[in-house]
Short mmCIF file of C-alpha atoms and ligand atoms in Angstrom, two decimals:
data_model
loop_
_atom_site.label_atom_id
_atom_site.label_comp_id
_atom_site.label_asym_id
_atom_site.label_seq_id
_atom_site.Cartn_x
_atom_site.Cartn_y
_atom_site.Cartn_z
CA MET A 1 -13.96 24.22 -23.28
CA LEU A 2 -12.81 21.33 -25.41
CA ASN A 3 -14.32 17.99 -24.54
CA ALA A 4 -12.09 14.92 -24.66
CA GLY A 5 -13.27 13.90 -28.15
CA LYS A 6 -12.60 17.34 -29.62
CA PHE A 7 -9.25 17.57 -27.81
CA ASN A 8 -8.15 14.30 -29.38
CA LEU A 9 -9.24 15.53 -32.81
CA VAL A 10 -7.28 18.77 -32.40
CA LEU A 11 -4.28 16.85 -31.18
CA PHE A 12 -4.53 14.53 -34.17
CA ILE A 13 -4.66 17.50 -36.57
CA VAL A 14 -1.71 19.19 -34.82
CA VAL A 15 0.31 15.98 -35.16
CA LEU A 16 -0.62 15.64 -38.82
CA VAL A 17 0.34 19.24 -39.57
CA THR A 18 3.60 18.90 -37.62
CA VAL A 19 4.55 15.75 -39.48
CA GLY A 20 3.42 17.43 -42.69
CA LEU A 21 5.57 20.49 -42.09
CA PHE A 22 8.61 19.09 -40.35
CA GLY A 23 8.31 15.41 -41.07
CA SER A 24 8.41 15.98 -44.78
CA SER A 25 11.47 18.15 -44.37
CA ILE A 26 13.05 15.45 -42.25
CA PHE A 27 12.41 13.01 -45.05
CA THR A 28 13.69 15.55 -47.55
CA ILE A 29 16.87 15.97 -45.55
CA ALA A 30 17.29 12.19 -45.41
CA GLY A 31 16.55 12.04 -49.14
CA GLN A 32 19.11 14.73 -49.81
CA ALA A 33 21.66 12.86 -47.72
CA GLN A 34 21.25 9.97 -50.09
CA GLU A 35 21.68 12.26 -53.09
CA LYS A 36 24.85 13.89 -51.67
CA ASP A 37 27.99 13.22 -53.63
CA GLU A 38 29.24 10.05 -52.05
CA LEU A 39 30.90 6.82 -52.93
CA GLU A 40 30.43 3.77 -50.75
CA ILE A 41 33.18 1.17 -51.12
CA PHE A 42 32.42 -2.21 -49.57
CA SER A 43 35.22 -4.66 -48.73
CA TRP A 44 36.78 -6.66 -45.90
CA TRP A 45 39.95 -4.64 -45.81
CA ALA A 46 39.75 -3.34 -42.26
CA GLY A 47 42.29 -3.39 -39.41
CA TRP A 48 45.64 -4.80 -40.49
CA GLU A 49 44.34 -5.07 -44.06
CA ALA A 50 43.43 -1.37 -44.26
CA PRO A 51 46.64 0.49 -45.26
CA ALA A 52 46.47 -0.29 -48.99
CA LEU A 53 42.79 0.61 -49.26
CA ASN A 54 43.38 3.84 -47.34
CA ALA A 55 46.12 4.78 -49.81
CA LEU A 56 43.75 4.21 -52.74
CA ILE A 57 40.93 6.15 -51.05
CA ASN A 58 43.28 9.08 -50.36
CA LEU A 59 44.23 9.15 -54.02
CA TYR A 60 40.56 9.15 -55.04
CA GLU A 61 39.77 11.95 -52.62
CA GLN A 62 42.66 14.02 -53.94
CA LYS A 63 41.32 13.64 -57.45
CA TYR A 64 37.65 14.15 -56.58
CA PRO A 65 37.55 16.39 -53.49
CA ASP A 66 33.79 16.88 -53.84
CA VAL A 67 33.05 13.21 -53.30
CA LYS A 68 32.86 11.85 -49.78
CA VAL A 69 34.11 8.26 -49.67
CA ILE A 70 32.35 5.96 -47.26
CA ASN A 71 34.67 3.12 -46.40
CA ALA A 72 32.20 0.37 -45.55
CA ALA A 73 34.76 -2.31 -44.70
CA VAL A 74 33.54 -5.24 -42.60
CA ALA A 75 36.49 -6.90 -40.83
CA GLY A 76 37.17 -10.63 -41.12
CA GLY A 77 39.80 -12.41 -43.21
CA ALA A 78 38.72 -13.84 -46.57
CA GLY A 79 35.47 -11.88 -46.25
CA ILE A 80 33.90 -14.31 -43.79
CA HIS A 81 31.64 -11.61 -42.32
CA ALA A 82 31.59 -9.12 -45.19
CA LYS A 83 30.20 -11.56 -47.72
CA ALA A 84 27.16 -12.33 -45.56
CA VAL A 85 26.44 -8.60 -45.14
CA LEU A 86 26.92 -8.04 -48.87
CA LYS A 87 24.48 -10.79 -49.74
CA THR A 88 21.80 -9.29 -47.50
CA ARG A 89 22.35 -5.86 -49.03
CA ILE A 90 22.27 -6.98 -52.64
CA LEU A 91 19.28 -9.25 -52.20
CA GLY A 92 17.56 -6.56 -50.14
CA GLY A 93 17.96 -4.06 -52.99
CA TYR A 94 20.38 -1.63 -51.31
CA PRO A 95 23.75 -2.47 -52.83
CA PRO A 96 26.86 -0.46 -52.06
CA ASP A 97 28.23 1.61 -54.96
CA THR A 98 30.95 -0.96 -55.45
CA PHE A 99 32.21 -4.06 -53.65
CA GLN A 100 35.26 -6.30 -53.42
CA VAL A 101 34.66 -9.49 -55.34
CA HIS A 102 37.02 -12.27 -56.41
CA ALA A 103 37.60 -12.83 -60.09
CA GLY A 104 36.23 -16.19 -61.23
CA GLN A 105 33.17 -18.00 -59.95
CA GLU A 106 32.54 -15.73 -56.96
CA LEU A 107 31.87 -12.98 -59.51
CA ILE A 108 30.59 -14.91 -62.53
CA GLY A 109 28.84 -17.88 -60.92
CA THR A 110 27.24 -15.74 -58.22
CA TRP A 111 26.54 -12.06 -58.97
CA VAL A 112 26.68 -12.11 -62.78
CA LYS A 113 24.56 -15.25 -62.89
CA ALA A 114 22.03 -13.57 -60.63
CA ASN A 115 21.96 -10.61 -63.06
CA ARG A 116 23.12 -8.14 -60.43
CA MET A 117 26.07 -6.56 -62.26
CA GLU A 118 26.46 -4.04 -65.07
CA ASP A 119 28.58 -4.93 -68.08
CA LEU A 120 31.82 -2.92 -68.13
CA THR A 121 32.95 -3.68 -71.68
CA ARG A 122 32.47 -0.04 -72.70
CA LEU A 123 34.67 1.14 -69.83
CA TYR A 124 37.36 -1.35 -70.86
CA LYS A 125 37.26 0.03 -74.41
CA GLU A 126 37.27 3.67 -73.32
CA GLU A 127 40.22 3.10 -71.01
CA ASP A 128 42.09 0.97 -73.57
CA TRP A 129 42.31 -1.91 -71.13
CA LEU A 130 41.75 -4.59 -73.72
CA GLU A 131 45.03 -4.19 -75.59
CA GLU A 132 47.95 -5.57 -73.61
CA VAL A 133 47.12 -3.86 -70.32
CA PHE A 134 45.69 -6.86 -68.45
CA PRO A 135 46.71 -10.40 -69.37
CA GLN A 136 44.05 -12.26 -71.33
CA LYS A 137 44.01 -15.12 -68.79
CA LEU A 138 42.84 -12.59 -66.21
CA ILE A 139 40.22 -10.95 -68.41
CA ASP A 140 38.84 -14.44 -69.03
CA LEU A 141 38.19 -14.81 -65.29
CA LEU A 142 36.16 -11.58 -65.31
CA SER A 143 34.15 -12.26 -68.46
CA THR A 144 31.32 -14.21 -70.00
CA LYS A 145 30.24 -14.20 -73.63
CA GLU A 146 27.91 -11.35 -72.70
CA GLY A 147 30.41 -8.96 -71.15
CA ILE A 148 33.24 -8.06 -68.75
CA TRP A 149 31.98 -7.68 -65.22
CA SER A 150 34.61 -6.14 -62.95
CA VAL A 151 37.98 -4.39 -62.86
CA PRO A 152 40.93 -6.27 -61.32
CA LEU A 153 42.90 -4.61 -58.53
CA THR A 154 45.19 -7.33 -57.15
CA ILE A 155 46.96 -10.52 -58.03
CA HIS A 156 47.54 -12.47 -54.82
CA ARG A 157 49.01 -15.94 -54.51
CA SER A 158 47.44 -18.56 -52.25
CA ASN A 159 50.08 -21.34 -52.17
CA ILE A 160 52.86 -19.78 -50.09
CA MET A 161 54.51 -21.18 -46.94
CA TRP A 162 55.95 -18.55 -44.58
CA TYR A 163 58.70 -18.98 -41.99
CA ILE A 164 61.39 -17.23 -39.97
CA PRO A 165 64.81 -18.29 -41.33
CA ASP A 166 66.69 -17.76 -38.03
CA ASN A 167 64.24 -20.02 -36.22
CA LEU A 168 64.58 -22.80 -38.79
CA LYS A 169 68.37 -22.63 -38.37
CA LYS A 170 67.99 -22.89 -34.61
CA TRP A 171 65.69 -25.91 -34.94
CA GLY A 172 67.84 -27.55 -37.63
CA VAL A 173 65.14 -27.85 -40.30
CA GLU A 174 64.73 -26.72 -43.90
CA PRO A 175 61.45 -25.68 -45.55
CA PRO A 176 59.99 -28.96 -46.83
CA GLY A 177 59.64 -29.35 -50.61
CA THR A 178 56.95 -32.05 -50.40
CA TRP A 179 54.28 -33.16 -47.92
CA ASP A 180 56.08 -36.49 -47.51
CA GLU A 181 59.14 -34.63 -46.36
CA PHE A 182 57.03 -32.52 -44.01
CA LEU A 183 55.24 -35.53 -42.51
CA ASN A 184 58.26 -37.83 -42.23
CA GLU A 185 61.10 -35.46 -41.36
CA THR A 186 60.28 -31.81 -40.71
CA ALA A 187 57.18 -32.11 -38.53
CA PRO A 188 58.45 -34.84 -36.16
CA LYS A 189 61.71 -32.93 -35.71
CA LEU A 190 59.87 -29.74 -34.78
CA GLU A 191 57.46 -31.56 -32.52
CA GLU A 192 60.33 -33.15 -30.57
CA GLN A 193 61.49 -29.65 -29.75
CA GLY A 194 58.06 -28.55 -28.55
CA ILE A 195 57.36 -26.51 -31.68
CA ILE A 196 53.99 -26.66 -33.48
CA PRO A 197 55.01 -27.77 -36.98
CA LEU A 198 52.29 -25.94 -38.92
CA ALA A 199 50.20 -22.98 -37.77
CA MET A 200 46.52 -22.93 -38.66
CA GLY A 201 43.48 -21.05 -37.36
CA ILE A 202 39.73 -20.77 -37.90
CA ASN A 203 37.74 -22.49 -40.62
CA TRP A 204 38.80 -20.39 -43.62
CA THR A 205 42.48 -20.89 -42.81
CA ALA A 206 41.88 -24.65 -42.73
CA GLN A 207 40.26 -24.39 -46.17
CA HIS A 208 43.25 -22.37 -47.29
CA LEU A 209 45.61 -25.12 -46.15
CA TRP A 210 43.35 -27.72 -47.77
CA GLU A 211 43.59 -26.09 -51.20
CA SER A 212 47.40 -26.10 -51.08
CA VAL A 213 47.31 -29.77 -50.12
CA GLY A 214 44.79 -30.47 -52.88
CA LEU A 215 46.97 -28.82 -55.48
CA ALA A 216 50.04 -30.75 -54.31
CA VAL A 217 48.34 -34.15 -54.23
CA LEU A 218 46.40 -33.77 -57.49
CA GLY A 219 48.82 -31.61 -59.49
CA PRO A 220 47.53 -28.69 -61.58
CA ASP A 221 45.76 -30.73 -64.31
CA LYS A 222 43.68 -32.78 -61.93
CA TRP A 223 43.06 -29.76 -59.68
CA GLU A 224 41.47 -28.10 -62.68
CA ALA A 225 39.65 -31.29 -63.61
CA LEU A 226 38.01 -31.26 -60.18
CA TRP A 227 36.51 -27.84 -60.94
CA SER A 228 35.54 -28.55 -64.53
CA GLY A 229 33.66 -31.63 -63.37
CA GLU A 230 35.96 -34.07 -65.17
CA LEU A 231 37.34 -35.56 -61.96
CA ASN A 232 34.96 -37.01 -59.42
CA TRP A 233 35.36 -36.16 -55.75
CA THR A 234 34.91 -39.84 -55.01
CA SER A 235 37.89 -40.80 -57.23
CA PRO A 236 40.91 -42.34 -55.46
CA GLU A 237 42.99 -39.22 -56.21
CA ALA A 238 40.47 -36.94 -54.51
CA VAL A 239 40.15 -39.30 -51.53
CA LYS A 240 43.94 -39.15 -51.18
CA VAL A 241 43.79 -35.34 -50.81
CA TRP A 242 41.69 -35.77 -47.66
CA GLU A 243 43.88 -38.60 -46.35
CA VAL A 244 47.00 -36.44 -46.63
CA PHE A 245 45.15 -33.43 -45.20
CA ASP A 246 44.11 -35.61 -42.26
CA LYS A 247 47.74 -36.51 -41.50
CA ILE A 248 48.84 -32.87 -41.77
CA LEU A 249 46.12 -31.76 -39.34
CA GLU A 250 47.90 -33.82 -36.66
CA TYR A 251 50.64 -31.21 -36.72
CA THR A 252 48.45 -28.10 -36.43
CA PRO A 253 47.54 -26.25 -33.18
CA GLU A 254 44.97 -27.93 -30.95
CA ASN A 255 43.23 -24.61 -30.37
CA ALA A 256 43.14 -23.73 -34.08
CA PRO A 257 39.36 -22.98 -34.14
CA SER A 258 39.93 -20.14 -31.68
CA LEU A 259 42.76 -18.52 -33.68
CA SER A 260 42.29 -15.83 -36.32
CA SER A 261 44.57 -15.90 -39.32
CA GLN A 262 46.74 -13.27 -37.67
CA ASP A 263 46.91 -15.28 -34.43
CA ALA A 264 48.05 -18.26 -36.48
CA ALA A 265 50.66 -16.15 -38.29
CA SER A 266 51.89 -14.80 -34.94
CA LEU A 267 52.66 -18.33 -33.77
CA VAL A 268 55.31 -18.36 -36.50
CA SER A 269 56.69 -14.88 -35.80
CA ASN A 270 56.79 -15.61 -32.05
CA GLY A 271 58.79 -18.78 -32.60
CA LYS A 272 56.02 -21.13 -31.42
CA ALA A 273 55.29 -22.66 -34.83
CA GLY A 274 57.48 -23.57 -37.77
CA PHE A 275 55.41 -22.63 -40.81
CA TYR A 276 52.15 -21.07 -41.90
CA ILE A 277 50.48 -21.45 -45.28
CA THR A 278 48.47 -18.41 -46.26
CA GLY A 279 48.23 -15.96 -49.12
CA ASP A 280 50.75 -13.23 -49.76
CA TRP A 281 48.70 -10.55 -47.97
CA GLN A 282 50.97 -11.94 -45.26
CA ALA A 283 53.92 -10.17 -46.94
CA GLY A 284 52.02 -6.88 -46.76
CA TYR A 285 51.32 -7.45 -43.07
CA MET A 286 54.89 -8.37 -42.18
CA VAL A 287 56.51 -5.54 -44.11
CA ILE A 288 54.04 -2.73 -43.45
CA THR A 289 52.61 -3.52 -40.01
CA GLN A 290 55.37 -5.56 -38.42
CA LYS A 291 58.24 -3.71 -40.17
CA LEU A 292 60.05 -6.98 -40.95
CA LYS A 293 62.59 -7.32 -43.74
CA PRO A 294 61.85 -9.84 -46.49
CA LYS A 295 64.43 -12.61 -46.85
CA GLU A 296 66.13 -11.58 -43.58
CA ASP A 297 63.43 -11.47 -40.90
CA PHE A 298 60.98 -13.68 -42.78
CA ASP A 299 61.12 -15.89 -45.84
CA TRP A 300 58.79 -17.98 -48.03
CA VAL A 301 58.62 -20.91 -50.45
CA PRO A 302 55.75 -22.30 -52.52
CA SER A 303 53.69 -24.62 -50.31
CA PRO A 304 55.04 -28.20 -50.41
CA GLY A 305 54.63 -29.93 -53.77
CA THR A 306 53.42 -26.83 -55.64
CA LYS A 307 56.64 -25.32 -57.03
CA GLY A 308 56.07 -23.93 -60.52
CA VAL A 309 52.34 -23.45 -59.94
CA PHE A 310 50.79 -20.11 -58.99
CA MET A 311 47.39 -20.44 -57.32
CA ILE A 312 45.80 -17.13 -58.11
CA VAL A 313 43.50 -14.97 -55.98
CA CYS A 314 42.32 -11.76 -57.66
CA ASP A 315 40.37 -9.00 -55.93
CA SER A 316 38.28 -6.89 -58.25
CA PHE A 317 35.56 -4.22 -58.11
CA GLY A 318 32.46 -3.92 -60.25
CA LEU A 319 29.30 -1.90 -60.72
CA PRO A 320 26.23 -3.46 -59.11
CA LYS A 321 22.90 -2.71 -60.73
CA GLY A 322 21.10 -0.04 -58.72
CA ALA A 323 24.31 1.47 -57.28
CA PRO A 324 23.20 4.82 -55.82
CA HIS A 325 26.28 6.79 -56.94
CA ARG A 326 27.02 5.18 -60.27
CA GLU A 327 29.12 7.97 -61.77
CA ASN A 328 31.33 8.24 -58.70
CA ASN A 329 31.91 4.52 -58.89
CA ILE A 330 32.85 4.69 -62.55
CA LYS A 331 35.52 7.23 -61.58
CA PHE A 332 36.65 4.79 -58.88
CA LEU A 333 36.74 1.86 -61.28
CA LYS A 334 38.89 3.91 -63.66
CA LEU A 335 41.31 4.48 -60.78
CA VAL A 336 41.28 0.78 -59.81
CA GLY A 337 42.26 -0.16 -63.34
CA SER A 338 44.82 2.60 -63.78
CA LYS A 339 48.56 2.21 -63.40
CA GLU A 340 48.61 4.93 -60.75
CA GLY A 341 45.84 3.36 -58.66
CA SER A 342 47.22 -0.12 -59.00
CA ASP A 343 50.76 0.90 -58.07
CA ILE A 344 49.61 2.80 -55.00
CA PHE A 345 47.44 -0.06 -53.71
CA ASN A 346 49.43 -3.21 -54.39
CA PRO A 347 52.86 -2.41 -52.85
CA PRO A 348 51.54 -2.16 -49.25
CA LYS A 349 49.03 -4.99 -49.86
CA GLY A 350 51.58 -7.70 -50.63
CA SER A 351 49.92 -8.37 -53.99
CA ILE A 352 51.20 -7.55 -57.45
CA SER A 353 49.53 -5.37 -60.03
CA PRO A 354 47.39 -7.12 -62.64
CA ARG A 355 48.68 -4.58 -65.18
CA LEU A 356 51.49 -5.63 -67.45
CA ASP A 357 53.09 -2.16 -67.31
CA SER A 358 53.33 -1.75 -63.52
CA ASP A 359 56.27 0.15 -62.04
CA LEU A 360 58.41 -2.63 -60.56
CA SER A 361 60.61 -0.19 -58.62
CA LYS A 362 57.66 0.38 -56.26
CA TYR A 363 57.50 -3.28 -55.20
CA GLY A 364 59.44 -5.10 -52.47
CA ALA A 365 61.53 -8.28 -52.62
CA TYR A 366 58.62 -10.67 -52.05
CA GLN A 367 56.54 -9.07 -54.77
CA ARG A 368 59.38 -9.01 -57.26
CA SER A 369 59.69 -12.78 -56.82
CA ALA A 370 55.92 -13.15 -57.19
CA ILE A 371 55.91 -11.14 -60.42
CA LYS A 372 58.50 -13.50 -61.86
CA ASP A 373 56.47 -16.57 -60.84
CA TRP A 374 53.21 -15.02 -62.11
CA ARG A 375 54.82 -14.61 -65.51
CA GLU A 376 56.54 -18.01 -65.65
CA ASN A 377 54.39 -20.43 -63.62
CA ARG A 378 51.34 -22.47 -64.47
CA ILE A 379 48.29 -20.55 -63.18
CA VAL A 380 45.42 -22.27 -61.36
CA GLY A 381 42.54 -20.87 -59.29
CA SER A 382 41.90 -20.78 -55.54
CA LEU A 383 38.74 -22.21 -54.00
CA VAL A 384 38.51 -20.40 -50.69
CA HIS A 385 39.18 -17.08 -52.43
CA GLY A 386 36.50 -17.46 -55.03
CA VAL A 387 38.13 -18.41 -58.32
CA VAL A 388 36.90 -21.96 -58.89
CA GLY A 389 33.71 -22.16 -56.81
CA ASN A 390 30.69 -19.87 -56.53
CA GLU A 391 29.38 -18.47 -53.23
CA GLY A 392 26.93 -21.32 -52.73
CA PHE A 393 29.58 -24.00 -53.13
CA MET A 394 32.05 -22.09 -50.96
CA ASN A 395 29.57 -21.67 -48.12
CA ASP A 396 28.70 -25.34 -48.10
CA PHE A 397 32.35 -26.32 -48.43
CA ALA A 398 33.07 -24.37 -45.23
CA THR A 399 30.56 -26.63 -43.47
CA VAL A 400 32.12 -29.71 -45.03
CA ILE A 401 35.56 -28.71 -43.72
CA GLU A 402 34.11 -28.03 -40.28
CA THR A 403 32.63 -31.53 -40.22
CA PHE A 404 35.89 -33.05 -41.41
CA LEU A 405 37.86 -31.28 -38.68
CA PHE A 406 35.70 -33.19 -36.19
CA ASN A 407 35.09 -36.58 -37.74
CA ARG A 408 38.17 -36.87 -40.02
CA ASN A 409 36.41 -39.30 -42.31
CA PRO A 410 37.72 -39.03 -45.92
CA ASP A 411 35.15 -41.42 -47.42
CA GLN A 412 32.26 -39.51 -45.95
CA VAL A 413 33.62 -36.10 -46.88
CA VAL A 414 34.17 -36.94 -50.55
CA ARG A 415 30.58 -38.13 -50.86
CA ALA A 416 29.39 -34.82 -49.42
CA CYS A 417 31.63 -32.90 -51.85
CA GLN A 418 30.43 -34.96 -54.80
CA ALA A 419 26.84 -34.10 -53.87
CA LEU A 420 27.73 -30.40 -53.65
CA ALA A 421 29.52 -30.49 -57.00
CA ILE A 422 26.33 -31.90 -58.54
CA GLU A 423 24.09 -29.45 -56.68
CA TYR A 424 26.09 -26.43 -57.88
CA GLY A 425 26.43 -27.63 -61.46
CA ILE A 426 30.17 -28.42 -61.39
CA ILE A 427 29.37 -32.02 -62.27
CA GLU A 428 26.48 -32.40 -64.68
C1 GAL B 501 41.33 -12.77 -49.59
C2 GAL B 501 41.49 -11.47 -50.35
C3 GAL B 501 42.77 -10.81 -49.97
C4 GAL B 501 42.88 -10.72 -48.47
C5 GAL B 501 42.63 -12.06 -47.81
C6 GAL B 501 42.73 -12.09 -46.30
O1 GAL B 501 40.11 -13.37 -49.88
O2 GAL B 501 41.46 -11.74 -51.71
O3 GAL B 501 42.88 -9.54 -50.57
O4 GAL B 501 42.00 -9.75 -48.04
O5 GAL B 501 41.38 -12.55 -48.21
O6 GAL B 501 41.66 -11.46 -45.71
#
């Protein structure tokens, strides 16, 4: 007979042996799962933003049938949820194989500065990307003196105002060329007819509107001066941006904080609002998802006061240090930078290809107009989509906007922004 003490000892040994025999194989299986040929792509292109990414993934899978692609997209426009998940993963030491990151400060001032990315200069040389494939102004946004840190996939434009031409005719208004015209003529006329003059939604869409207003009020030189630290946020010009923004907010939906970007856009397509200012992913959505015809069913102009200026947003992919499937990602990055990959992704996305040799016949009417502007316009960077501010600044700026939406106090807000600009090294 076993007494209780001996029974417990036997049980303990049995458990140890079981874990030893099977547990180790469980761990081995888990280990093997990690070693399996996979590629994890992290982005925020889910839901209505998914078609272009799916097309690129299909192309990758056709070329590399042995690699299983894990599409780790976290939904939420402008990466509002994805970026928080990404941060936890990178800081926690389990980065995805590759992730969507905006060219400019979101890449350079955040992940490169934190020494989390591998230099891709060799890849650029091997693929011949340095000689007249990507414009130099774009490579500059992806580089430091030490290297080139990601591969560009899209060129989006932030400062676009969308509308339905038939509705404008019905309401007797034209797309306004300036904010004065909007505030003094267009908006009151729409409001009289029970139409919301300007659609807007949750926080990031308010920031998006703000940057178009900022560009219009400051003009491109001073917009850039704000980000190089040469123009103070407390200067009269910068205060004016918030004063104009304040007036414009009067004409946006009262329930804006409860509207996603797509809800805000739908106010325009459903004839409840006159205009919406958002990036040209909107063209992808209207053509691919809503099956609308550019120029007939929907139309666009540069946001008021920004004609001749192209506020750039560029999505890119890089190679984080410690990526588990490095080689599979390098194959992916080659596809991202290739003409074939770029011309399969960008047409349904609403963006244009960063490559100078892209096949224009694959692009729709909106994109053909964007390509022309991209070549001819003055180029400046977006804030909310990562070009001019790093992650830290952007996160805090979201809070600043939230506060402004409640207290609408320009003097207070510029002091907060000035403090942030100092904290994040924009102003020395
Ligand atoms: C931007 C991104 C675009 C699009 C947009 C809306 O930040 O660069 O590709 O995804 O957000 O979510």
